[in-house]
Short mmCIF file of C-alpha atoms in Angstrom, two decimals:
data_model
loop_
_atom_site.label_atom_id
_atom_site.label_comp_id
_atom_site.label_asym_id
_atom_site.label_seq_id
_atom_site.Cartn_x
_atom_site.Cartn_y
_atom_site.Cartn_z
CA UNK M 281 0.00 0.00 0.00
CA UNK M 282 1.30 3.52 -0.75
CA UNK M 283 0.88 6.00 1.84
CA UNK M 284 -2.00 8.99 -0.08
CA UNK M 285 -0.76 12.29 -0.71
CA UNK M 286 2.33 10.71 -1.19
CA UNK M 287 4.65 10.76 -4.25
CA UNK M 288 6.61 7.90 -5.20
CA UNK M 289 9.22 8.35 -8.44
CA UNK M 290 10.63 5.83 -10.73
CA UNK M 291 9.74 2.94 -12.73
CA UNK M 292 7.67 0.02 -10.87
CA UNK M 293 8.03 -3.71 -11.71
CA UNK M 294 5.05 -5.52 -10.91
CA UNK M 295 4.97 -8.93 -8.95
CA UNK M 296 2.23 -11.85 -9.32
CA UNK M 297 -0.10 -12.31 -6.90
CA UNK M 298 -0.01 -8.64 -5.19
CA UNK M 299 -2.19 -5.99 -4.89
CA UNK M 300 -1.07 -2.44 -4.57
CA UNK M 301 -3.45 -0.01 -3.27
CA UNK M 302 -4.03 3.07 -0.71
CA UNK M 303 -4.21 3.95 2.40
CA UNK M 304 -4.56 6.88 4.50
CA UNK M 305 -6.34 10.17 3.70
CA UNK M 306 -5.87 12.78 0.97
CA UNK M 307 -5.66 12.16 -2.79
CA UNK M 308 -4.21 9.28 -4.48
CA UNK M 309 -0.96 7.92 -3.74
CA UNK M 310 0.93 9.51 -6.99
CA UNK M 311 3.34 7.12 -8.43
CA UNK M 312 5.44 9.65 -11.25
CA UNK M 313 8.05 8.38 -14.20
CA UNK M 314 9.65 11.35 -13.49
CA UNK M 315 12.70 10.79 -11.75
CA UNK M 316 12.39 14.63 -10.11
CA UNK M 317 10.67 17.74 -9.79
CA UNK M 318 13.12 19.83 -11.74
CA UNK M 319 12.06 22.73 -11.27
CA UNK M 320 15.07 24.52 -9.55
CA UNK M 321 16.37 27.50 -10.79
CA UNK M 322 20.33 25.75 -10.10
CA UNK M 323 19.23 22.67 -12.07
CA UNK M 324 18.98 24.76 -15.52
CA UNK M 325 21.92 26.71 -17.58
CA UNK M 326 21.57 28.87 -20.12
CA UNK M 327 22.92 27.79 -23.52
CA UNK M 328 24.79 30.06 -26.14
CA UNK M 329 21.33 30.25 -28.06
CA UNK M 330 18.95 33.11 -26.63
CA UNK M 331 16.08 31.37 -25.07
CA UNK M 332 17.67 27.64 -24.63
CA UNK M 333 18.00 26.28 -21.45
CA UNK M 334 20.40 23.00 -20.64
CA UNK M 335 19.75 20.79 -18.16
CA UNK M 336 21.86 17.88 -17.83
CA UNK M 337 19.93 14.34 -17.71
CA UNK M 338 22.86 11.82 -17.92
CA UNK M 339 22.35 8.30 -18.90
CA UNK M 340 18.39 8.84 -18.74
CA UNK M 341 16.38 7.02 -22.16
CA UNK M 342 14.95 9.24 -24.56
CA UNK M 343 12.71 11.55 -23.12
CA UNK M 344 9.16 11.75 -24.25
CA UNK M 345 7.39 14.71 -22.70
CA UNK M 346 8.15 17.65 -20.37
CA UNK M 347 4.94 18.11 -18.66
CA UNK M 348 5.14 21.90 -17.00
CA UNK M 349 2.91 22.85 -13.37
CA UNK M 350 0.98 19.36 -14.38
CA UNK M 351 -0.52 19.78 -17.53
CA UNK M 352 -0.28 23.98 -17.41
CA UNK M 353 2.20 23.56 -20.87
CA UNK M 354 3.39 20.45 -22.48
CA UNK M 355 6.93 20.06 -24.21
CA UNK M 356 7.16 19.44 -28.11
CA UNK M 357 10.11 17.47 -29.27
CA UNK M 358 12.55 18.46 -31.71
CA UNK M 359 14.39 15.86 -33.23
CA UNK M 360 17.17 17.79 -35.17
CA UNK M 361 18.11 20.21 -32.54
CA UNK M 362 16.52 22.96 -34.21
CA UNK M 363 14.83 24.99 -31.06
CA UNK M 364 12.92 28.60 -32.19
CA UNK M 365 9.52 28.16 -29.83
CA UNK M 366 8.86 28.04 -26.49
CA UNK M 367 8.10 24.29 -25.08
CA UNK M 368 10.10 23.44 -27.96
CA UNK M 369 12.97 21.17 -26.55
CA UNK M 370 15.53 18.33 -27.90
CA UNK M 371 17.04 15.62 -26.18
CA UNK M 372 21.17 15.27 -26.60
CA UNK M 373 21.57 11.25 -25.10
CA UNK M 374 24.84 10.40 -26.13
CA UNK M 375 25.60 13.74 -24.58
CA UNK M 376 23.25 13.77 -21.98
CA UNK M 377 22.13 16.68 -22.32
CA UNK M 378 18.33 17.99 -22.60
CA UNK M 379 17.34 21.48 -23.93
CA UNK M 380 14.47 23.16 -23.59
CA UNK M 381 13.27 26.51 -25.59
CA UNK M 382 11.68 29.25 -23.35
CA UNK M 383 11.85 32.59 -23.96
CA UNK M 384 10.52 33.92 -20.60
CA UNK M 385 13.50 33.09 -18.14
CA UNK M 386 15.00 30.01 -16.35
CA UNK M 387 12.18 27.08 -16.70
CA UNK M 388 13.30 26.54 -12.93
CA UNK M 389 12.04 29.95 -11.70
CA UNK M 390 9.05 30.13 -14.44
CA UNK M 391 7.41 27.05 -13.36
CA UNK M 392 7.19 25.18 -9.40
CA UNK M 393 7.13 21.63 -11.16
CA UNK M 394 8.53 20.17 -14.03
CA UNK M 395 8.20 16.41 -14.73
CA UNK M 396 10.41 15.10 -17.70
CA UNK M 397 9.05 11.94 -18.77
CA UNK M 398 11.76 9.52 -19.85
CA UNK M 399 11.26 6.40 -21.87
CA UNK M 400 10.17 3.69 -19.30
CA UNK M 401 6.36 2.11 -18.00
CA UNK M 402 5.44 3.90 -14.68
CA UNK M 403 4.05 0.50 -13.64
CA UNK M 404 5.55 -2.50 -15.76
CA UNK M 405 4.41 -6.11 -15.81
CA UNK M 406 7.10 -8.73 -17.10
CA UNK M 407 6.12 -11.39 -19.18
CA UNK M 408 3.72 -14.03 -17.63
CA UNK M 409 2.35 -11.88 -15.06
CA UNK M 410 -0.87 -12.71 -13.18
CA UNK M 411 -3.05 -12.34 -10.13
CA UNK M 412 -2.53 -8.74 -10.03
CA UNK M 413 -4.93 -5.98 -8.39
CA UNK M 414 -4.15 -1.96 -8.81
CA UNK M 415 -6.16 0.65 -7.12
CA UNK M 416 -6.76 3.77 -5.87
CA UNK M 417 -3.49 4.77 -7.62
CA UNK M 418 -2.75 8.02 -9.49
CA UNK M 419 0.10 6.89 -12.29
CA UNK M 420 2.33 9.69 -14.61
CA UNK M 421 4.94 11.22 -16.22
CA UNK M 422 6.47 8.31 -18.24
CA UNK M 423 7.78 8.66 -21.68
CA UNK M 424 5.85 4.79 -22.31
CA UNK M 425 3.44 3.55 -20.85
CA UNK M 426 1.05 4.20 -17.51
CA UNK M 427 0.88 -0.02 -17.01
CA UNK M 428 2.70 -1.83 -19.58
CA UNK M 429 1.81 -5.47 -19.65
CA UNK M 430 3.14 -8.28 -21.59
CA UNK M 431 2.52 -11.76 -22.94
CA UNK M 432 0.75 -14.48 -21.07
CA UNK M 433 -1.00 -11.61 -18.48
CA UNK M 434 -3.91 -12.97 -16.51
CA UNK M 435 -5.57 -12.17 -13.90
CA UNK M 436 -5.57 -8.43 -13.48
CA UNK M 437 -7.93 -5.85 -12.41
CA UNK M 438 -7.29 -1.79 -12.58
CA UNK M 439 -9.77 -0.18 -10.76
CA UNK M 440 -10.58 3.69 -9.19
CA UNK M 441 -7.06 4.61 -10.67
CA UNK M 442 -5.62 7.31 -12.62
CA UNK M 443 -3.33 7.57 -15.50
CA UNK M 444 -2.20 10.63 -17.14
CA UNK M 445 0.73 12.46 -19.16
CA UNK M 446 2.53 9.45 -20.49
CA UNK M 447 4.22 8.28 -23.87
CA UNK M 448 5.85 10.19 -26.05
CA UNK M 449 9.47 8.36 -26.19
CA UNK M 450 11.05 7.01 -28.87
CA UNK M 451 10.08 2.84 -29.65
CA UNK M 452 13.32 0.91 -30.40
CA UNK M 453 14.05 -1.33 -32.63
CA UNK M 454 12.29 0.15 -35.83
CA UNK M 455 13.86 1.73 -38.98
CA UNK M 456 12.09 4.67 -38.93
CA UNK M 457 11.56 6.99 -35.95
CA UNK M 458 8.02 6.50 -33.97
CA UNK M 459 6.76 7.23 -31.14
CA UNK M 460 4.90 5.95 -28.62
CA UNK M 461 3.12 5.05 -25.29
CA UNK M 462 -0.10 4.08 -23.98
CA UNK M 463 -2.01 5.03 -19.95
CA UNK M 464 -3.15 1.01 -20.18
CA UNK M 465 -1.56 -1.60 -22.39
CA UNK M 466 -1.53 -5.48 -22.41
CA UNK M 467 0.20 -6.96 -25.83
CA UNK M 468 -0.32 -10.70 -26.98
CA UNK M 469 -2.01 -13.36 -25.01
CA UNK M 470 -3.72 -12.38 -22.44
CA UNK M 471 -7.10 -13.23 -20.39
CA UNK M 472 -9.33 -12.30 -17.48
CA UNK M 473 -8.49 -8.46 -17.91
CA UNK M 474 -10.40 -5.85 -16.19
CA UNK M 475 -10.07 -2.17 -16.25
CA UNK M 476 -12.68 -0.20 -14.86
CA UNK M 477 -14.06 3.09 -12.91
CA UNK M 478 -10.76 4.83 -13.62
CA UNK M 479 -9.57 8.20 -15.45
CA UNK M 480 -7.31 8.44 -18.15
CA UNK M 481 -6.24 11.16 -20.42
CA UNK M 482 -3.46 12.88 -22.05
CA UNK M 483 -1.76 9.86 -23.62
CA UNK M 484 0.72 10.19 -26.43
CA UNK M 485 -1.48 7.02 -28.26
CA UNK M 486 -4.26 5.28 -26.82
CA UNK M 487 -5.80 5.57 -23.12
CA UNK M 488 -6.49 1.73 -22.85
CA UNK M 489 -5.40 -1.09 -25.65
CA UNK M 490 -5.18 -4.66 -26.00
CA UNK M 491 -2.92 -5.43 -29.06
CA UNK M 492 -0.43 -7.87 -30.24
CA UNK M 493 2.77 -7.71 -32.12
CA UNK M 494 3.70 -9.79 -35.35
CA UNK M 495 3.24 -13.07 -33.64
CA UNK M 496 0.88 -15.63 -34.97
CA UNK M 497 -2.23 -16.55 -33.40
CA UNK M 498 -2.66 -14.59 -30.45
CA UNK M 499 -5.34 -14.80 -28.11
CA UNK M 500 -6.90 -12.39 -26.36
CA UNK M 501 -9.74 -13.40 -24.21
CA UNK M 502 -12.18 -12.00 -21.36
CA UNK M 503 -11.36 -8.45 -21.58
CA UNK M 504 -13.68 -5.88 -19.96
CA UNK M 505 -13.53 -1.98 -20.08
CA UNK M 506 -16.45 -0.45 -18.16
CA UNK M 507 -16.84 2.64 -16.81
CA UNK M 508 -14.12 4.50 -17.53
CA UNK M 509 -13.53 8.13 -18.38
CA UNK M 510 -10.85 8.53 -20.86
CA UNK M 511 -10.04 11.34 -22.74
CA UNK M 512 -7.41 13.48 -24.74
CA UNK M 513 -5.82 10.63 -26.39
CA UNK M 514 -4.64 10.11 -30.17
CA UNK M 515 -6.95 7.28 -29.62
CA UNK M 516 -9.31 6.53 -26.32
CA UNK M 517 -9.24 2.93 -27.16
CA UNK M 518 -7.43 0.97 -28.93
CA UNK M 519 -7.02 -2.98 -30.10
CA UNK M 520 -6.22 -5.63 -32.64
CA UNK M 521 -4.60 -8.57 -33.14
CA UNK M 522 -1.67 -8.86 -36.28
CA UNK M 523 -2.34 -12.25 -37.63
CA UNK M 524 -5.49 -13.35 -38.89
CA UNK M 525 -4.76 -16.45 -36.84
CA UNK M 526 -5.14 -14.51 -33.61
CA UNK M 527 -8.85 -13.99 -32.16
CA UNK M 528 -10.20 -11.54 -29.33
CA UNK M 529 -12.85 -13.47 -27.56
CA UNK M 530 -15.56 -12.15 -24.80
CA UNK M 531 -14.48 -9.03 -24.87
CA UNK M 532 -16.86 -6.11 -23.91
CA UNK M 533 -16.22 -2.08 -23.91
CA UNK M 534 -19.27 -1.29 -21.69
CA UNK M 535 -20.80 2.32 -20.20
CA UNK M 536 -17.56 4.34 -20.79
CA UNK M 537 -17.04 8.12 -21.92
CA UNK M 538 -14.56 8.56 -24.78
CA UNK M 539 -14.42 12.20 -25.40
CA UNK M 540 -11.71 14.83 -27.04
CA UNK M 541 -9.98 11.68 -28.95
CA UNK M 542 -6.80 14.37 -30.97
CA UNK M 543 -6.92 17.27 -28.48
CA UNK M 544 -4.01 16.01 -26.23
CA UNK M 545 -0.49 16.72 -26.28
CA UNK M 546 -0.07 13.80 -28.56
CA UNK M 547 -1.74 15.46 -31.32
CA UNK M 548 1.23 17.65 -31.65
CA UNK M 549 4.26 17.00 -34.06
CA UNK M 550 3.62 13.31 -34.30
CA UNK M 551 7.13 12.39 -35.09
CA UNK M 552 6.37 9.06 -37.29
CA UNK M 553 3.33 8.39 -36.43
CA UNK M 554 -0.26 8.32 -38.55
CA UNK M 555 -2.69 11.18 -37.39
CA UNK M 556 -5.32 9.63 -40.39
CA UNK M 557 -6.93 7.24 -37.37
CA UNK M 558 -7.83 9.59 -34.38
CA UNK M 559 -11.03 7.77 -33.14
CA UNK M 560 -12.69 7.25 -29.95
CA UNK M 561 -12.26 3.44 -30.75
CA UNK M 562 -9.38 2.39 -33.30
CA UNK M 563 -8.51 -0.90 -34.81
CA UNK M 564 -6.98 1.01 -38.20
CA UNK M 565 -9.81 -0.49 -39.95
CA UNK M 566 -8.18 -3.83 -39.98
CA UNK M 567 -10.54 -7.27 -39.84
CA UNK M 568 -9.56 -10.23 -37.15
CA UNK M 569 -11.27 -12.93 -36.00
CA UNK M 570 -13.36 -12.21 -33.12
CA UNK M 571 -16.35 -13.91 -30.85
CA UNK M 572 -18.42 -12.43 -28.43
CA UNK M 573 -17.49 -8.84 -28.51
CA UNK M 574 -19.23 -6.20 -28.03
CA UNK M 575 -19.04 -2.50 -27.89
CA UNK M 576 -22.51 -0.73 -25.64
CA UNK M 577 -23.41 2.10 -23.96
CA UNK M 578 -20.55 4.09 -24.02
CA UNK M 579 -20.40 7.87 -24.87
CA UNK M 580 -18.77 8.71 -27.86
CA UNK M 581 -17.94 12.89 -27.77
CA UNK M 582 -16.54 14.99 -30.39
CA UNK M 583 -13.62 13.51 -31.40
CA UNK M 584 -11.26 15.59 -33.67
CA UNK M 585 -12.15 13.04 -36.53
CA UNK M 586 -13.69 9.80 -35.90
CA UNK M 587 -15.93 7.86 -33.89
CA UNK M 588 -14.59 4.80 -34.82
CA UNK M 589 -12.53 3.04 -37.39
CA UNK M 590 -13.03 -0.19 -36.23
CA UNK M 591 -13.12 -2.38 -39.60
CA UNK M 592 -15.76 -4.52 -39.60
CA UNK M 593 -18.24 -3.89 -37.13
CA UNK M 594 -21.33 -6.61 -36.94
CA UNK M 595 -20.15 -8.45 -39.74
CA UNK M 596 -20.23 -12.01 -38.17
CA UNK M 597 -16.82 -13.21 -36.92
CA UNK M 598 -15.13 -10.39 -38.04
CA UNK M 599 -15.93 -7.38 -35.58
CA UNK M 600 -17.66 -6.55 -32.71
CA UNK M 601 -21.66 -5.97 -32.32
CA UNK M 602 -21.86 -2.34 -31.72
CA UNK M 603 -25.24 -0.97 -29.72
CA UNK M 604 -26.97 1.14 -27.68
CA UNK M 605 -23.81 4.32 -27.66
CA UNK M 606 -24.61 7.72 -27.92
CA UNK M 607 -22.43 9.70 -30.36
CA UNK M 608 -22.28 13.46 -30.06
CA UNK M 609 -20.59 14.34 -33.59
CA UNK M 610 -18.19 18.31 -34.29
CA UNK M 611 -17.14 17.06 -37.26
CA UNK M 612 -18.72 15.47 -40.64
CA UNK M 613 -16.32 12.03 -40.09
CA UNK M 614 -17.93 9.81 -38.48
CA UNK M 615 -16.08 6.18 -39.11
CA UNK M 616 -14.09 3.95 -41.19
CA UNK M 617 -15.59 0.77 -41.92
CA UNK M 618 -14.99 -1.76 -44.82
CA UNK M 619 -17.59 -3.02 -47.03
CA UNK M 620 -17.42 -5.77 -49.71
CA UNK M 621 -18.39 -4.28 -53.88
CA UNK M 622 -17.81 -6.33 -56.74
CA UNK M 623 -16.02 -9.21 -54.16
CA UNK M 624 -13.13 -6.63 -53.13
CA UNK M 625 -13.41 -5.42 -49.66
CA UNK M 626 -13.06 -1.38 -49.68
CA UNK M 627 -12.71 1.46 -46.84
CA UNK M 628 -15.33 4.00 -46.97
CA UNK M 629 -15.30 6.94 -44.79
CA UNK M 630 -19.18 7.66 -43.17
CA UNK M 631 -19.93 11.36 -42.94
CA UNK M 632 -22.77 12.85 -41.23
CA UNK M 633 -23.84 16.93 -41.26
CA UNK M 634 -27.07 16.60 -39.34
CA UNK M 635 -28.65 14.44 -37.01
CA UNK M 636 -30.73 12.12 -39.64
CA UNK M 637 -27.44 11.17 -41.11
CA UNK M 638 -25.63 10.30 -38.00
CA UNK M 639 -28.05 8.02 -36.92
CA UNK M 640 -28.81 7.16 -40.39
#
């Protein structure tokens, strides 16, 4: 149990068959990425550019996000150096060195906390990990993911938490840069996975997700998200499984709100990464093999493009059944489905400019 109104920094490895929770009074128990508050004036030196600070980070992993008085300003990164705007800032890691663009004065005397969110889970599961219970937990400020879970998870519930300001980082091991990070993510097999009654928002890519890599037939099984506000991701939720050998099975997203999907800090300078998706729910219109999954009751709010682009919804083993959500629609994009003309399955883009088309 972690002590509430406390603040506990650094990454967390999770262990089967424990349950980390609260006690005390006061707010959460906040477990941060961040490593410090650097917000001291010492802490920051002023480069030979006008309006760059230095701070020196040493051997810390690419840093995804500088979060500024908790969610007051967000950093942008640079990735060639090239600083000309405040929040604007690039980080040097064979030197060690991160630097930050602000033109009005030491970011240590501007601001009473900076977070800088380096590329590690706040709360990380290790392959194989099960019988685990999180709650009453406030998680941020790393450059991956809020809870990163691998293959084989079982057994685990995330409940009355919340996860904010994560992602950002760089993800290894591809040829091109992207970036990443996700508040709640559980890749390959998994079962028995609950997340519900929490808060998530500000994620560099999805709020929750259930997703596999390029392995073949993955199963993902007895997944429930209920209840849950998320908001000011790239996308609120997101899944899919790679290989059409894979399957999601009894799987239910049930009485959450999704609202602001594009708005966060995310949405800005998406260093290789596709803005074309921003949904509320994203599978990147992609078909899988699926049973008993459903998608009801949730609230679906003004998204900065779609609702959904989710594939093949209600097409029989293909999708989930999607009922009984309310939609409240900005813009004309509504979804991405496919449909089948002429025996070649398409994408077509749904549009909607008044209320008989939207629920049309």
């Amino acid at each position: 149990l972690f002590e509430r109104d406390g603040i506990y920094r650094g990454s967390i490895t999770l262990a089967s068959g424990v349950t980390y929770g609260a006690y005390g009074s006061g707010q959460k128990p906040r477990i941060y990425g961040s490593l410090r508050n650097y917000a001291e004036a010492e802490l920051w030196t002023a480069s030979e550019t006008e309006h760059v600070w230095e701070l020196a980070v040493g051997d810390m992993s690419d840093v995804g996000n500088i979060v500024f008085d908790h969610g007051v300003e967000c950093g942008v990164k640079q990735m060639d150096g090239e600083l000309d705007k405040d929040f604007h800032f690039y980080h040097d890691a064979e030197n060690g060195m991160l630097y930050l663009y602000l033109s009005t004065g030491n970011p240590g005397e501007v601001y009473e906390d900076i977070e800088v969110c380096s590329c590690e889970n706040v709360l990380n599961g290790e392959r194989g990990l099960h019988d685990v219970f999180l709650e009453n937990l406030c998680i941020r400020y790393g450059g991956a993911h809020g809870i990163g879970l691998r293959d084989g998870t079982e057994n685990v519930t995330v409940q009355g938490c919340e996860i904010g300001y994560v992602g950002g980082s760089i993800l290894a091991g591809y040829s091109e840069l992207v970036r990443y990070g996700n508040g709640f993510e559980v890749v390959d097999n998994c079962k028995n996975i609950t997340v519900k009654d929490n808060w998530v928002y500000q994620c560099y890519d999805a709020g929750l997700t259930h997703q596999s890599s390029a392995n073949n037939g993955v199963m993902q099984e007895n997944i429930t998200f209920s209840n849950n506000l998320v908001e000011y991701c790239i996308y609120n939720i997101e899944y899919y499984v790679n290989q059409e050998e894979g399957q999601i099975k009894n799987t239910v997203y049930e009485n959450n709100i999704l609202r602001f999907a594009g708005y966060g800090f995310g949405s800005v300078n998406r260093i290789g990464s596709d803005n074309s998706m921003i949904a509320n729910i994203c599978c990147y219109v992609r078909t899988m093999p699926s049973s008993d999954f459903v998608i009801r009751g949730n609230v679906l709010d003004s998204p900065m493009r779609y609702q959904t682009t989710i594939g093949s919804p209600n097409e029989e083993g293909l999708g989930p059944v999607i009922e009984g959500n309310t939609y409240i629609q900005r813009g004309s994009e509504v979804a991405i489905v496919t449909v089948e003309r002429t025996g070649t399955r398409l994408r077509e883009t749904l549009r909607a400019t008044d209320q008989a088309s939207l629920e049309e």
